[in-house]
PDB file of C-alpha atoms in Angstrom:
ATOM      1  CA  MET A   1      38.729  45.581  51.099  1.00  0.00           C
ATOM      2  CA  LYS A   2      39.459  47.627  48.049  1.00  0.00           C
ATOM      3  CA  GLU A   3      37.562  50.419  46.404  1.00  0.00           C
ATOM      4  CA  TYR A   4      37.633  51.857  42.924  1.00  0.00           C
ATOM      5  CA  TRP A   5      35.883  54.952  41.626  1.00  0.00           C
ATOM      6  CA  ILE A   6      34.273  54.228  38.254  1.00  0.00           C
ATOM      7  CA  ASN A   7      33.232  57.866  38.187  1.00  0.00           C
ATOM      8  CA  LYS A   8      34.016  60.592  40.700  1.00  0.00           C
ATOM      9  CA  LYS A   9      32.924  64.001  39.468  1.00  0.00           C
ATOM     10  CA  ASN A  10      31.190  65.280  42.623  1.00  0.00           C
ATOM     11  CA  ASN A  11      27.743  64.658  41.184  1.00  0.00           C
ATOM     12  CA  LYS A  12      24.744  64.969  43.490  1.00  0.00           C
ATOM     13  CA  ASP A  13      24.070  61.205  43.511  1.00  0.00           C
ATOM     14  CA  LEU A  14      26.351  58.292  44.398  1.00  0.00           C
ATOM     15  CA  ILE A  15      26.053  54.548  43.938  1.00  0.00           C
ATOM     16  CA  VAL A  16      28.120  52.476  46.363  1.00  0.00           C
ATOM     17  CA  PHE A  17      28.297  49.018  44.782  1.00  0.00           C
ATOM     18  CA  PHE A  18      29.542  45.992  46.719  1.00  0.00           C
ATOM     19  CA  ALA A  19      30.633  43.474  44.104  1.00  0.00           C
ATOM     20  CA  GLY A  20      30.550  39.730  44.543  1.00  0.00           C
ATOM     21  CA  TRP A  21      33.371  37.425  45.504  1.00  0.00           C
ATOM     22  CA  GLY A  22      36.287  37.250  43.076  1.00  0.00           C
ATOM     23  CA  MET A  23      35.425  40.561  41.449  1.00  0.00           C
ATOM     24  CA  ASP A  24      37.323  43.764  40.862  1.00  0.00           C
ATOM     25  CA  GLN A  25      36.425  46.913  38.936  1.00  0.00           C
ATOM     26  CA  ASN A  26      36.964  45.467  35.437  1.00  0.00           C
ATOM     27  CA  PRO A  27      33.488  44.002  34.816  1.00  0.00           C
ATOM     28  CA  PHE A  28      31.965  47.370  35.705  1.00  0.00           C
ATOM     29  CA  LEU A  29      34.156  49.687  33.634  1.00  0.00           C
ATOM     30  CA  PRO A  30      31.719  49.711  30.674  1.00  0.00           C
ATOM     31  CA  LEU A  31      28.898  51.090  32.859  1.00  0.00           C
ATOM     32  CA  LYS A  32      27.140  54.188  31.607  1.00  0.00           C
ATOM     33  CA  TYR A  33      27.056  56.495  34.587  1.00  0.00           C
ATOM     34  CA  ASN A  34      25.653  59.767  33.249  1.00  0.00           C
ATOM     35  CA  ASP A  35      25.297  62.071  36.271  1.00  0.00           C
ATOM     36  CA  LEU A  36      26.182  59.509  38.929  1.00  0.00           C
ATOM     37  CA  ASP A  37      29.330  58.946  40.897  1.00  0.00           C
ATOM     38  CA  ILE A  38      30.011  55.215  41.276  1.00  0.00           C
ATOM     39  CA  LEU A  39      32.210  53.594  43.896  1.00  0.00           C
ATOM     40  CA  ILE A  40      32.917  49.864  43.516  1.00  0.00           C
ATOM     41  CA  CYS A  41      33.945  47.900  46.627  1.00  0.00           C
ATOM     42  CA  TYR A  42      35.502  44.463  46.228  1.00  0.00           C
ATOM     43  CA  ASP A  43      38.099  41.982  47.507  1.00  0.00           C
ATOM     44  CA  TYR A  44      36.877  41.025  50.940  1.00  0.00           C
ATOM     45  CA  SER A  45      40.134  39.299  51.910  1.00  0.00           C
ATOM     46  CA  ASP A  46      40.469  41.979  54.547  1.00  0.00           C
ATOM     47  CA  MET A  47      37.447  43.793  55.959  1.00  0.00           C
ATOM     48  CA  ASN A  48      39.625  46.603  57.307  1.00  0.00           C
ATOM     49  CA  LEU A  49      38.163  49.999  56.483  1.00  0.00           C
ATOM     50  CA  ASN A  50      41.117  52.098  57.680  1.00  0.00           C
ATOM     51  CA  ASP A  51      42.195  53.006  54.161  1.00  0.00           C
ATOM     52  CA  LEU A  52      38.709  53.400  52.742  1.00  0.00           C
ATOM     53  CA  SER A  53      36.653  56.520  52.499  1.00  0.00           C
ATOM     54  CA  ILE A  54      33.250  54.804  52.463  1.00  0.00           C
ATOM     55  CA  MET A  55      32.205  55.622  56.020  1.00  0.00           C
ATOM     56  CA  ASP A  56      33.360  59.216  55.725  1.00  0.00           C
ATOM     57  CA  ILE A  57      31.531  59.639  52.427  1.00  0.00           C
ATOM     58  CA  ILE A  58      28.314  58.274  53.879  1.00  0.00           C
ATOM     59  CA  GLU A  59      28.480  60.199  57.148  1.00  0.00           C
ATOM     60  CA  ASN A  60      29.974  63.489  55.938  1.00  0.00           C
ATOM     61  CA  GLY A  61      29.740  63.537  52.150  1.00  0.00           C
ATOM     62  CA  ASN A  62      27.992  66.144  50.079  1.00  0.00           C
ATOM     63  CA  TYR A  63      25.815  63.725  48.138  1.00  0.00           C
ATOM     64  CA  LYS A  64      22.109  64.428  47.942  1.00  0.00           C
ATOM     65  CA  ASN A  65      21.317  60.736  47.418  1.00  0.00           C
ATOM     66  CA  ILE A  66      23.430  57.665  48.142  1.00  0.00           C
ATOM     67  CA  TYR A  67      22.302  54.301  46.813  1.00  0.00           C
ATOM     68  CA  LEU A  68      23.702  51.054  48.181  1.00  0.00           C
ATOM     69  CA  ILE A  69      23.749  48.050  45.864  1.00  0.00           C
ATOM     70  CA  GLY A  70      25.120  44.662  46.824  1.00  0.00           C
ATOM     71  CA  PHE A  71      25.656  41.788  44.421  1.00  0.00           C
ATOM     72  CA  SER A  72      26.022  38.189  45.566  1.00  0.00           C
ATOM     73  CA  MET A  73      28.517  38.062  48.472  1.00  0.00           C
ATOM     74  CA  GLY A  74      28.577  41.860  48.378  1.00  0.00           C
ATOM     75  CA  VAL A  75      25.067  41.813  49.883  1.00  0.00           C
ATOM     76  CA  ALA A  76      26.348  40.131  53.044  1.00  0.00           C
ATOM     77  CA  VAL A  77      29.455  42.329  53.254  1.00  0.00           C
ATOM     78  CA  ALA A  78      27.393  45.512  52.904  1.00  0.00           C
ATOM     79  CA  GLY A  79      24.974  44.197  55.531  1.00  0.00           C
ATOM     80  CA  TYR A  80      27.891  43.480  57.850  1.00  0.00           C
ATOM     81  CA  LEU A  81      29.430  46.932  57.405  1.00  0.00           C
ATOM     82  CA  PHE A  82      26.315  49.063  57.409  1.00  0.00           C
ATOM     83  CA  GLN A  83      24.370  48.195  60.501  1.00  0.00           C
ATOM     84  CA  SER A  84      20.891  49.636  60.968  1.00  0.00           C
ATOM     85  CA  GLU A  85      22.045  53.057  62.214  1.00  0.00           C
ATOM     86  CA  LEU A  86      23.889  53.746  58.957  1.00  0.00           C
ATOM     87  CA  CYS A  87      21.165  52.318  56.721  1.00  0.00           C
ATOM     88  CA  ILE A  88      19.086  55.458  57.160  1.00  0.00           C
ATOM     89  CA  LYS A  89      21.765  57.370  55.234  1.00  0.00           C
ATOM     90  CA  PHE A  90      20.920  55.520  52.015  1.00  0.00           C
ATOM     91  CA  ARG A  91      18.157  56.659  49.696  1.00  0.00           C
ATOM     92  CA  GLN A  92      17.693  53.074  48.546  1.00  0.00           C
ATOM     93  CA  ILE A  93      19.277  49.690  49.303  1.00  0.00           C
ATOM     94  CA  ILE A  94      19.210  46.982  46.641  1.00  0.00           C
ATOM     95  CA  ALA A  95      20.321  43.357  46.980  1.00  0.00           C
ATOM     96  CA  ILE A  96      20.981  41.413  43.772  1.00  0.00           C
ATOM     97  CA  ASN A  97      21.369  37.614  43.901  1.00  0.00           C
ATOM     98  CA  GLY A  98      22.556  37.700  47.493  1.00  0.00           C
ATOM     99  CA  THR A  99      21.482  37.313  51.084  1.00  0.00           C
ATOM    100  CA  LEU A 100      22.565  38.459  54.540  1.00  0.00           C
ATOM    101  CA  GLU A 101      23.233  34.767  55.225  1.00  0.00           C
ATOM    102  CA  PRO A 102      25.396  33.847  52.237  1.00  0.00           C
ATOM    103  CA  ILE A 103      26.586  30.494  53.569  1.00  0.00           C
ATOM    104  CA  SER A 104      23.442  28.794  54.752  1.00  0.00           C
ATOM    105  CA  ASP A 105      21.579  25.641  53.849  1.00  0.00           C
ATOM    106  CA  GLU A 106      18.298  27.545  54.174  1.00  0.00           C
ATOM    107  CA  ASN A 107      19.071  31.073  52.943  1.00  0.00           C
ATOM    108  CA  GLY A 108      22.222  31.023  50.837  1.00  0.00           C
ATOM    109  CA  ILE A 109      24.852  28.777  49.343  1.00  0.00           C
ATOM    110  CA  PRO A 110      24.589  25.354  50.977  1.00  0.00           C
ATOM    111  CA  VAL A 111      27.451  24.861  53.432  1.00  0.00           C
ATOM    112  CA  ASN A 112      28.812  21.728  51.717  1.00  0.00           C
ATOM    113  CA  ILE A 113      28.896  23.444  48.293  1.00  0.00           C
ATOM    114  CA  PHE A 114      30.697  26.468  49.746  1.00  0.00           C
ATOM    115  CA  GLU A 115      33.245  24.301  51.575  1.00  0.00           C
ATOM    116  CA  ASN A 116      33.829  22.109  48.495  1.00  0.00           C
ATOM    117  CA  THR A 117      34.399  25.223  46.394  1.00  0.00           C
ATOM    118  CA  LEU A 118      36.876  26.566  48.930  1.00  0.00           C
ATOM    119  CA  GLU A 119      38.686  23.239  49.214  1.00  0.00           C
ATOM    120  CA  SER A 120      38.974  22.550  45.488  1.00  0.00           C
ATOM    121  CA  TRP A 121      39.409  26.047  44.018  1.00  0.00           C
ATOM    122  CA  ASP A 122      41.536  25.830  40.875  1.00  0.00           C
ATOM    123  CA  SER A 123      41.399  27.013  37.252  1.00  0.00           C
ATOM    124  CA  ALA A 124      38.999  24.240  36.171  1.00  0.00           C
ATOM    125  CA  ASN A 125      36.594  25.017  39.016  1.00  0.00           C
ATOM    126  CA  LYS A 126      36.903  28.724  38.268  1.00  0.00           C
ATOM    127  CA  GLU A 127      35.806  28.053  34.680  1.00  0.00           C
ATOM    128  CA  HIS A 128      32.898  25.934  35.922  1.00  0.00           C
ATOM    129  CA  PHE A 129      31.916  28.703  38.365  1.00  0.00           C
ATOM    130  CA  LEU A 130      32.024  31.291  35.583  1.00  0.00           C
ATOM    131  CA  LYS A 131      29.726  29.211  33.379  1.00  0.00           C
ATOM    132  CA  ARG A 132      27.263  28.712  36.242  1.00  0.00           C
ATOM    133  CA  MET A 133      27.349  32.414  37.101  1.00  0.00           C
ATOM    134  CA  CYS A 134      26.715  33.538  33.517  1.00  0.00           C
ATOM    135  CA  ARG A 135      24.327  30.658  32.691  1.00  0.00           C
ATOM    136  CA  ASP A 136      24.645  31.339  28.971  1.00  0.00           C
ATOM    137  CA  GLU A 137      27.588  31.219  26.541  1.00  0.00           C
ATOM    138  CA  ILE A 138      26.661  34.581  24.988  1.00  0.00           C
ATOM    139  CA  ILE A 139      26.683  36.257  28.408  1.00  0.00           C
ATOM    140  CA  CYS A 140      29.935  34.462  29.275  1.00  0.00           C
ATOM    141  CA  SER A 141      31.627  35.707  26.127  1.00  0.00           C
ATOM    142  CA  LYS A 142      30.584  39.284  26.922  1.00  0.00           C
ATOM    143  CA  TYR A 143      31.741  38.896  30.532  1.00  0.00           C
ATOM    144  CA  ARG A 144      35.135  37.540  29.416  1.00  0.00           C
ATOM    145  CA  ILE A 145      35.875  40.879  27.713  1.00  0.00           C
ATOM    146  CA  ASN A 146      36.203  42.532  31.143  1.00  0.00           C
ATOM    147  CA  LEU A 147      37.164  39.647  33.426  1.00  0.00           C
ATOM    148  CA  PRO A 148      38.382  40.506  36.921  1.00  0.00           C
ATOM    149  CA  LYS A 149      42.172  40.433  37.132  1.00  0.00           C
ATOM    150  CA  ARG A 150      42.409  38.341  40.275  1.00  0.00           C
ATOM    151  CA  THR A 151      44.641  35.330  40.876  1.00  0.00           C
ATOM    152  CA  LEU A 152      43.386  31.951  42.068  1.00  0.00           C
ATOM    153  CA  GLN A 153      45.324  32.414  45.302  1.00  0.00           C
ATOM    154  CA  ASP A 154      43.816  35.844  45.850  1.00  0.00           C
ATOM    155  CA  GLU A 155      40.293  34.553  45.223  1.00  0.00           C
ATOM    156  CA  LYS A 156      40.826  31.635  47.595  1.00  0.00           C
ATOM    157  CA  LYS A 157      42.110  33.971  50.309  1.00  0.00           C
ATOM    158  CA  GLU A 158      38.995  36.102  49.902  1.00  0.00           C
ATOM    159  CA  LEU A 159      36.711  33.072  49.969  1.00  0.00           C
ATOM    160  CA  THR A 160      38.440  31.842  53.142  1.00  0.00           C
ATOM    161  CA  ASN A 161      37.840  35.204  54.815  1.00  0.00           C
ATOM    162  CA  LEU A 162      34.180  35.150  53.791  1.00  0.00           C
ATOM    163  CA  HIS A 163      33.735  31.780  55.514  1.00  0.00           C
ATOM    164  CA  LEU A 164      32.392  33.504  58.618  1.00  0.00           C
TER     165      LEU A 164
END
């Protein structure tokens, strides 16, 4: 897993944002953060936390309020990392377009769709995925300004690791 500080000025409040699959910090660079520190977590190819400061920040940090936000697959990853005993450290937890069961016929992405995506991931399918994610050409054109800088191979490796 990787992390990127959008803003780190030792403000009193922190947002820890778990991005969706295939993301990096680029789509979030235009955020207006005012008096918030923002830590983006992404690339779930490796769930190793040895090099990350997230746990230390949550357990020992000087933040008055810490907000946890998960988007898409980031919801499941955050749920996996922050079991119930750590959840009490967050002022608020928000899930956006995600579930704790991301690959599920009942509660997430249907298993066959996930497996087909994993099996056939290429540039054409990436473009199709982008259009489905944005749902609108205007939104897509805005998103393309700050596309994640991830390779197809890197995205496929991450998707393979998320196939729990």
